């Protein structure tokens, strides 16, 4: 062990070993992995080693595909046998809705380039997996890139390959303390103190404790998980191939062959947390006592699914713990408040995701950004409220129990709720509001009568008539929407304007004006679609998506300027928007002097309240965003509802907004706008001020403007009477895949299902005939001219 390294990776499980390997591979060879015990001594040694290409989250599926492709490379490079068995895999569906979902999922996988999969009937399932009972199975999805690995071999292979590239591995050496010394870390270990530029927390079961060493309370918890191994199954001795990795979603089990027996793992509904504050330091290479009573139901289903289990003995039980974050995705990346401290933890499927996690983190550390959008595993998707122990318990437990349960696009899950509520929440609930949640804040979806219960569905929801009525109100009279669920940052100080001018690619709004503003990375990738307000008194606001708060804050902190003060005022400010042809009359009835041009903004007295008002609306109508103090929220709602009573004002939710905005071809973050895309691809380049001499991403944006992007964002009209796109559906031209959808909704004003899609430039002309798979069924589609509703923008400007 040296006393100085560029990077110290804490933890020798599969994730730490992969991070070490990728750092060395990408050129940082002065790196060391420090392991408390021996390599694999956390969750890794006793994992089932299963690898699946498929994941309901397309970003995670892509990460898994990378990992699976990497495994044989690492095996070859290290010279260590990783016991790779690429048996292929089957996911079976026993419920009509699940079968419908699987057909849609198959198309999603095509979108992200996982082409080596196909839908299969019961006969093919039986042929490929002779030991399965196909009772109740409707169909399945086959994937070539599935199978299993030897877990210990895999960790050692990553480690050996890293060592060959110059990395050090120090076992039997616990990291005890971490101290930031201004420009480096002092890593206090059992074998001495190491000076390191960067530290990576890949502490697995102990990640929580390794976080606490630097004052972090990470949203992660271990849960226990069972699998069992059987003695030899005679039927398997009769066949000359291995049965595929098989996932029975409705049975809550996965199965793979193990020698001539099988391994069956269970995601039980009755989950069990284990050591929520992290494993004890003296926890060794040991197992937990199996608890068969708790998993009895799932076991009975497994015995029905694989009847041979009734005739052979169970040779071994494994009940071990591994870690989960609230949404089940890893916790990766830099932490805003702790310099040069990186996370690679909360990885619940290290063997199928660890490669991708290692690659992503190494890119981030070395290049300052990742090649592909890392949002779904970025630690910045969590905030301080997510460190709450009960929140972690409920959400990680919900994720575990629902690991094999299908979540419908219109389904709202209960864990960790309600956490944050705007002051008018109860009054809105009494008015029939149905709630979703964004980053812990309850957000209105739509308003419906008390006795209405929405049916979870992959197709258009039965709440659609309520949403339609809300859209109609906005288009024909006025709608009132709670806009508490946005982030708001106040920027002041002598250096504020100069800082904003460099941060944003957009021309800054003049005093009393607001503007949509684009933030780019130096490589020209999108980093934000925000709204800038220049209140005219030296105060600026940056307004954005509520759930991106921590992420934006980290970006702002990384690009801090002199003489400016940035305050996150999101928790102090609430608001409502009023939009529709009658909006002006409603606003002028509470403030006759209120006269604002389109995109104008100012401070006004509305009744007893002093509010900040902007004249803009995502609905495409003449609209106002009204911001008040949190304790004035109830009064603001009451006043606006009273003022709007004679003008057809109706409360609306975000489901209506999603429909209204897509009729205007307005993109939103996480759908049309992501860190994978550029301004030119998404049309956001129309907000770039090309005359500005300097802003982040300028050179890259100019290059792309001159070269032209390969794919562009278009609006599609679909012939789809019963379902709308939800994103990642493949788009075809005469059997060739030429793009994918980014989001969809029914456009109630234009009377058509609308989607937005990234397509190859050659297919972007309005009128181009295409097809799109929606919920697995191919539908006719046509490229529409942008903004199918009110293309000239007369309604919103007028
Ligand atoms: C029963 C079971 C079945 C599973 N099946 C699968 C499967 O089929 N496929 C799959 O992909 N995943 C599976 N998993 C999950 C998989 O095991 C984990 O995702 C993976 O092992 C996590 O790896 P890790 O490196 O993050 O953590 P760990 O393996 O827990 O490694 C963390 C390491 O950090 C070390 N460490 C911690 N703190 C310190 C410190 N302060 N100083 C020095 N060292 C420290 C620990 O000793 C440990 O070795 C399964 C897990 C279980 C329990």
PDB file of N, CA and C and ligand atoms in Angstrom, residues 10-16 34-38 40-44 46-50 173-175 202-206 210 213 225 227 254 281 318 320-322 347-352, ligand 1:
ATOM      1  N   UNK A  10     -13.518   2.649  -1.726  1.00  0.00           N
ATOM      2  CA  UNK A  10     -13.806   1.882  -0.502  1.00  0.00           C
ATOM      3  C   UNK A  10     -14.759   0.756  -0.861  1.00  0.00           C
ATOM      4  N   UNK A  11     -14.305  -0.483  -0.721  1.00  0.00           N
ATOM      5  CA  UNK A  11     -15.207  -1.609  -0.922  1.00  0.00           C
ATOM      6  C   UNK A  11     -14.828  -2.505  -2.081  1.00  0.00           C
ATOM      7  N   UNK A  12     -14.623  -3.773  -1.752  1.00  0.00           N
ATOM      8  CA  UNK A  12     -14.200  -4.747  -2.765  1.00  0.00           C
ATOM      9  C   UNK A  12     -15.301  -5.710  -3.153  1.00  0.00           C
ATOM     10  N   UNK A  13     -16.525  -5.198  -3.295  1.00  0.00           N
ATOM     11  CA  UNK A  13     -17.595  -5.994  -3.895  1.00  0.00           C
ATOM     12  C   UNK A  13     -17.557  -5.804  -5.406  1.00  0.00           C
ATOM     13  N   UNK A  14     -18.566  -6.313  -6.079  1.00  0.00           N
ATOM     14  CA  UNK A  14     -18.546  -6.247  -7.540  1.00  0.00           C
ATOM     15  C   UNK A  14     -18.561  -4.796  -8.025  1.00  0.00           C
ATOM     16  N   UNK A  15     -19.213  -3.902  -7.272  1.00  0.00           N
ATOM     17  CA  UNK A  15     -19.316  -2.519  -7.734  1.00  0.00           C
ATOM     18  C   UNK A  15     -17.974  -1.790  -7.580  1.00  0.00           C
ATOM     19  N   UNK A  16     -17.349  -1.923  -6.395  1.00  0.00           N
ATOM     20  CA  UNK A  16     -16.047  -1.273  -6.187  1.00  0.00           C
ATOM     21  C   UNK A  16     -15.026  -1.785  -7.187  1.00  0.00           C
ATOM     22  N   UNK A  34      -9.647  -0.357  -1.308  1.00  0.00           N
ATOM     23  CA  UNK A  34      -9.380  -0.761   0.072  1.00  0.00           C
ATOM     24  C   UNK A  34     -10.572  -1.574   0.576  1.00  0.00           C
ATOM     25  N   UNK A  35     -10.302  -2.794   1.001  1.00  0.00           N
ATOM     26  CA  UNK A  35     -11.368  -3.709   1.400  1.00  0.00           C
ATOM     27  C   UNK A  35     -11.192  -4.121   2.859  1.00  0.00           C
ATOM     28  N   UNK A  36     -12.248  -4.007   3.614  1.00  0.00           N
ATOM     29  CA  UNK A  36     -12.310  -4.323   5.048  1.00  0.00           C
ATOM     30  C   UNK A  36     -11.914  -5.770   5.338  1.00  0.00           C
ATOM     31  N   UNK A  37     -12.342  -6.678   4.465  1.00  0.00           N
ATOM     32  CA  UNK A  37     -12.159  -8.104   4.691  1.00  0.00           C
ATOM     33  C   UNK A  37     -11.423  -8.659   3.470  1.00  0.00           C
ATOM     34  N   UNK A  38     -12.056  -9.553   2.738  1.00  0.00           N
ATOM     35  CA  UNK A  38     -11.499  -9.982   1.449  1.00  0.00           C
ATOM     36  C   UNK A  38     -12.455  -9.535   0.361  1.00  0.00           C
ATOM     37  N   UNK A  40     -15.266  -9.505  -2.221  1.00  0.00           N
ATOM     38  CA  UNK A  40     -16.600 -10.156  -2.224  1.00  0.00           C
ATOM     39  C   UNK A  40     -17.250 -10.257  -0.843  1.00  0.00           C
ATOM     40  N   UNK A  41     -16.610  -9.755   0.214  1.00  0.00           N
ATOM     41  CA  UNK A  41     -17.077 -10.068   1.572  1.00  0.00           C
ATOM     42  C   UNK A  41     -18.341  -9.332   2.016  1.00  0.00           C
ATOM     43  N   UNK A  42     -19.070  -8.702   1.093  1.00  0.00           N
ATOM     44  CA  UNK A  42     -20.348  -8.089   1.454  1.00  0.00           C
ATOM     45  C   UNK A  42     -21.484  -8.913   0.891  1.00  0.00           C
ATOM     46  N   UNK A  43     -22.290  -8.308   0.029  1.00  0.00           N
ATOM     47  CA  UNK A  43     -23.378  -9.054  -0.620  1.00  0.00           C
ATOM     48  C   UNK A  43     -22.850  -9.941  -1.741  1.00  0.00           C
ATOM     49  N   UNK A  44     -21.702  -9.557  -2.285  1.00  0.00           N
ATOM     50  CA  UNK A  44     -21.326 -10.120  -3.581  1.00  0.00           C
ATOM     51  C   UNK A  44     -21.085 -11.625  -3.574  1.00  0.00           C
ATOM     52  N   UNK A  46     -22.434 -14.133  -2.093  1.00  0.00           N
ATOM     53  CA  UNK A  46     -23.533 -15.082  -2.080  1.00  0.00           C
ATOM     54  C   UNK A  46     -24.679 -14.703  -3.001  1.00  0.00           C
ATOM     55  N   UNK A  47     -24.408 -13.831  -3.979  1.00  0.00           N
ATOM     56  CA  UNK A  47     -25.462 -13.488  -4.939  1.00  0.00           C
ATOM     57  C   UNK A  47     -25.749 -14.677  -5.846  1.00  0.00           C
ATOM     58  N   UNK A  48     -26.938 -14.642  -6.445  1.00  0.00           N
ATOM     59  CA  UNK A  48     -27.324 -15.741  -7.337  1.00  0.00           C
ATOM     60  C   UNK A  48     -26.628 -15.621  -8.692  1.00  0.00           C
ATOM     61  N   UNK A  49     -26.065 -14.455  -8.955  1.00  0.00           N
ATOM     62  CA  UNK A  49     -25.280 -14.268 -10.178  1.00  0.00           C
ATOM     63  C   UNK A  49     -26.110 -14.177 -11.444  1.00  0.00           C
ATOM     64  N   UNK A  50     -27.392 -13.974 -11.298  1.00  0.00           N
ATOM     65  CA  UNK A  50     -28.261 -13.902 -12.480  1.00  0.00           C
ATOM     66  C   UNK A  50     -28.033 -12.612 -13.254  1.00  0.00           C
ATOM     67  N   UNK A 173      -8.310  -4.337   5.411  1.00  0.00           N
ATOM     68  CA  UNK A 173      -7.947  -2.968   5.782  1.00  0.00           C
ATOM     69  C   UNK A 173      -9.198  -2.091   5.763  1.00  0.00           C
ATOM     70  N   UNK A 174      -9.788  -1.939   6.927  1.00  0.00           N
ATOM     71  CA  UNK A 174     -11.024  -1.144   6.990  1.00  0.00           C
ATOM     72  C   UNK A 174     -10.709   0.354   6.914  1.00  0.00           C
ATOM     73  N   UNK A 175     -11.481   1.078   6.132  1.00  0.00           N
ATOM     74  CA  UNK A 175     -11.406   2.543   6.172  1.00  0.00           C
ATOM     75  C   UNK A 175     -12.206   2.990   7.384  1.00  0.00           C
ATOM     76  N   UNK A 202     -18.050   2.713  -2.297  1.00  0.00           N
ATOM     77  CA  UNK A 202     -18.657   1.515  -2.897  1.00  0.00           C
ATOM     78  C   UNK A 202     -18.820   0.501  -1.769  1.00  0.00           C
ATOM     79  N   UNK A 203     -19.306   1.008  -0.635  1.00  0.00           N
ATOM     80  CA  UNK A 203     -19.329   0.211   0.595  1.00  0.00           C
ATOM     81  C   UNK A 203     -20.455  -0.804   0.687  1.00  0.00           C
ATOM     82  N   UNK A 204     -21.302  -0.922  -0.325  1.00  0.00           N
ATOM     83  CA  UNK A 204     -22.339  -1.956  -0.346  1.00  0.00           C
ATOM     84  C   UNK A 204     -23.167  -1.970   0.929  1.00  0.00           C
ATOM     85  N   UNK A 205     -23.147  -3.092   1.641  1.00  0.00           N
ATOM     86  CA  UNK A 205     -23.949  -3.227   2.870  1.00  0.00           C
ATOM     87  C   UNK A 205     -23.552  -2.190   3.926  1.00  0.00           C
ATOM     88  N   UNK A 206     -22.356  -1.611   3.785  1.00  0.00           N
ATOM     89  CA  UNK A 206     -21.860  -0.629   4.762  1.00  0.00           C
ATOM     90  C   UNK A 206     -21.842   0.792   4.173  1.00  0.00           C
ATOM     91  N   UNK A 210     -20.250   4.429   5.534  1.00  0.00           N
ATOM     92  CA  UNK A 210     -19.202   5.157   4.795  1.00  0.00           C
ATOM     93  C   UNK A 210     -19.705   6.544   4.399  1.00  0.00           C
ATOM     94  N   UNK A 213     -19.361   8.874   7.483  1.00  0.00           N
ATOM     95  CA  UNK A 213     -17.986   9.349   7.732  1.00  0.00           C
ATOM     96  C   UNK A 213     -17.793  10.762   7.204  1.00  0.00           C
ATOM     97  N   UNK A 225     -33.010 -11.415   1.379  1.00  0.00           N
ATOM     98  CA  UNK A 225     -33.497 -12.038   0.138  1.00  0.00           C
ATOM     99  C   UNK A 225     -33.113 -13.512   0.146  1.00  0.00           C
ATOM    100  N   UNK A 227     -32.811 -17.374  -1.727  1.00  0.00           N
ATOM    101  CA  UNK A 227     -32.926 -18.334  -2.822  1.00  0.00           C
ATOM    102  C   UNK A 227     -32.548 -19.696  -2.277  1.00  0.00           C
ATOM    103  N   UNK A 254     -37.484 -16.122  -9.662  1.00  0.00           N
ATOM    104  CA  UNK A 254     -36.597 -16.323 -10.814  1.00  0.00           C
ATOM    105  C   UNK A 254     -35.934 -17.678 -10.629  1.00  0.00           C
ATOM    106  N   UNK A 281     -19.999  -3.821  11.641  1.00  0.00           N
ATOM    107  CA  UNK A 281     -18.632  -3.917  11.088  1.00  0.00           C
ATOM    108  C   UNK A 281     -18.063  -5.321  11.212  1.00  0.00           C
ATOM    109  N   UNK A 318     -30.067 -19.950   0.854  1.00  0.00           N
ATOM    110  CA  UNK A 318     -29.293 -18.721   1.044  1.00  0.00           C
ATOM    111  C   UNK A 318     -30.282 -17.628   1.400  1.00  0.00           C
ATOM    112  N   UNK A 320     -29.645 -13.822   2.295  1.00  0.00           N
ATOM    113  CA  UNK A 320     -28.614 -12.802   2.462  1.00  0.00           C
ATOM    114  C   UNK A 320     -29.201 -11.424   2.282  1.00  0.00           C
ATOM    115  N   UNK A 321     -28.395 -10.410   2.576  1.00  0.00           N
ATOM    116  CA  UNK A 321     -28.898  -9.034   2.473  1.00  0.00           C
ATOM    117  C   UNK A 321     -28.197  -8.290   1.355  1.00  0.00           C
ATOM    118  N   UNK A 322     -28.925  -7.418   0.723  1.00  0.00           N
ATOM    119  CA  UNK A 322     -28.325  -6.458  -0.214  1.00  0.00           C
ATOM    120  C   UNK A 322     -29.117  -5.169  -0.171  1.00  0.00           C
ATOM    121  N   UNK A 347     -26.582  -0.443  -5.097  1.00  0.00           N
ATOM    122  CA  UNK A 347     -26.747  -1.220  -6.339  1.00  0.00           C
ATOM    123  C   UNK A 347     -27.375  -2.565  -5.978  1.00  0.00           C
ATOM    124  N   UNK A 348     -28.634  -2.728  -6.324  1.00  0.00           N
ATOM    125  CA  UNK A 348     -29.331  -3.942  -5.887  1.00  0.00           C
ATOM    126  C   UNK A 348     -29.084  -5.122  -6.814  1.00  0.00           C
ATOM    127  N   UNK A 349     -28.465  -4.895  -7.960  1.00  0.00           N
ATOM    128  CA  UNK A 349     -28.173  -6.007  -8.871  1.00  0.00           C
ATOM    129  C   UNK A 349     -26.784  -5.800  -9.451  1.00  0.00           C
ATOM    130  N   UNK A 350     -25.803  -5.968  -8.580  1.00  0.00           N
ATOM    131  CA  UNK A 350     -24.436  -5.602  -8.928  1.00  0.00           C
ATOM    132  C   UNK A 350     -23.860  -6.374 -10.100  1.00  0.00           C
ATOM    133  N   UNK A 351     -24.320  -7.603 -10.284  1.00  0.00           N
ATOM    134  CA  UNK A 351     -23.723  -8.390 -11.362  1.00  0.00           C
ATOM    135  C   UNK A 351     -24.284  -8.003 -12.717  1.00  0.00           C
ATOM    136  N   UNK A 352     -25.500  -7.490 -12.734  1.00  0.00           N
ATOM    137  CA  UNK A 352     -26.019  -7.067 -14.028  1.00  0.00           C
ATOM    138  C   UNK A 352     -25.979  -5.562 -14.224  1.00  0.00           C
TER     139      UNK A 352
HETATM  140  C1  LIG B   1     -29.330 -13.681  -1.894  1.00  0.00           C
HETATM  141  C2  LIG B   1     -28.896 -12.695  -2.900  1.00  0.00           C
HETATM  142  C3  LIG B   1     -29.053 -12.962  -4.266  1.00  0.00           C
HETATM  143  C4  LIG B   1     -28.647 -12.027  -5.212  1.00  0.00           C
HETATM  144  N1  LIG B   1     -28.759 -12.310  -6.550  1.00  0.00           N
HETATM  145  C5  LIG B   1     -28.293 -11.439  -7.476  1.00  0.00           C
HETATM  146  C6  LIG B   1     -28.323 -11.751  -8.853  1.00  0.00           C
HETATM  147  O1  LIG B   1     -28.795 -12.805  -9.240  1.00  0.00           O
HETATM  148  N2  LIG B   1     -27.818 -10.857  -9.726  1.00  0.00           N
HETATM  149  C7  LIG B   1     -27.289  -9.667  -9.320  1.00  0.00           C
HETATM  150  O2  LIG B   1     -26.851  -8.881 -10.150  1.00  0.00           O
HETATM  151  N3  LIG B   1     -27.263  -9.343  -8.012  1.00  0.00           N
HETATM  152  C8  LIG B   1     -27.755 -10.184  -7.087  1.00  0.00           C
HETATM  153  N4  LIG B   1     -27.701  -9.864  -5.763  1.00  0.00           N
HETATM  154  C9  LIG B   1     -27.285  -8.517  -5.381  1.00  0.00           C
HETATM  155  C10 LIG B   1     -25.784  -8.374  -5.383  1.00  0.00           C
HETATM  156  O3  LIG B   1     -25.248  -9.275  -4.487  1.00  0.00           O
HETATM  157  C11 LIG B   1     -25.433  -6.944  -5.008  1.00  0.00           C
HETATM  158  O4  LIG B   1     -26.087  -6.043  -5.858  1.00  0.00           O
HETATM  159  C12 LIG B   1     -23.949  -6.703  -5.107  1.00  0.00           C
HETATM  160  O5  LIG B   1     -23.226  -7.693  -4.465  1.00  0.00           O
HETATM  161  C13 LIG B   1     -23.601  -5.350  -4.518  1.00  0.00           C
HETATM  162  O6  LIG B   1     -22.228  -5.188  -4.622  1.00  0.00           O
HETATM  163  P1  LIG B   1     -21.477  -4.008  -3.893  1.00  0.00           P
HETATM  164  O7  LIG B   1     -20.093  -4.025  -4.378  1.00  0.00           O
HETATM  165  O8  LIG B   1     -22.252  -2.767  -4.055  1.00  0.00           O
HETATM  166  O9  LIG B   1     -21.589  -4.323  -2.352  1.00  0.00           O
HETATM  167  P2  LIG B   1     -20.942  -5.487  -1.428  1.00  0.00           P
HETATM  168  O10 LIG B   1     -20.857  -6.768  -2.139  1.00  0.00           O
HETATM  169  O11 LIG B   1     -21.699  -5.443  -0.161  1.00  0.00           O
HETATM  170  O12 LIG B   1     -19.481  -4.975  -1.235  1.00  0.00           O
HETATM  171  C14 LIG B   1     -19.126  -3.908  -0.397  1.00  0.00           C
HETATM  172  C15 LIG B   1     -17.737  -4.171   0.120  1.00  0.00           C
HETATM  173  O13 LIG B   1     -17.286  -3.017   0.771  1.00  0.00           O
HETATM  174  C16 LIG B   1     -16.505  -3.409   1.879  1.00  0.00           C
HETATM  175  N5  LIG B   1     -16.477  -2.279   2.813  1.00  0.00           N
HETATM  176  C17 LIG B   1     -17.559  -1.628   3.308  1.00  0.00           C
HETATM  177  N6  LIG B   1     -17.154  -0.626   4.113  1.00  0.00           N
HETATM  178  C18 LIG B   1     -15.810  -0.650   4.118  1.00  0.00           C
HETATM  179  C19 LIG B   1     -14.836   0.132   4.779  1.00  0.00           C
HETATM  180  N7  LIG B   1     -15.166   1.142   5.600  1.00  0.00           N
HETATM  181  N8  LIG B   1     -13.549  -0.146   4.541  1.00  0.00           N
HETATM  182  C20 LIG B   1     -13.180  -1.140   3.694  1.00  0.00           C
HETATM  183  N9  LIG B   1     -14.085  -1.935   3.072  1.00  0.00           N
HETATM  184  C21 LIG B   1     -15.381  -1.682   3.276  1.00  0.00           C
HETATM  185  C22 LIG B   1     -17.232  -4.631   2.403  1.00  0.00           C
HETATM  186  O14 LIG B   1     -16.425  -5.457   3.192  1.00  0.00           O
HETATM  187  C23 LIG B   1     -17.677  -5.305   1.112  1.00  0.00           C
HETATM  188  O15 LIG B   1     -16.769  -6.260   0.667  1.00  0.00           O
HETATM  189  C24 LIG B   1     -28.093 -10.786  -4.796  1.00  0.00           C
HETATM  190  C25 LIG B   1     -27.929 -10.544  -3.433  1.00  0.00           C
HETATM  191  C26 LIG B   1     -28.316 -11.483  -2.490  1.00  0.00           C
HETATM  192  C27 LIG B   1     -28.128 -11.163  -1.059  1.00  0.00           C
END
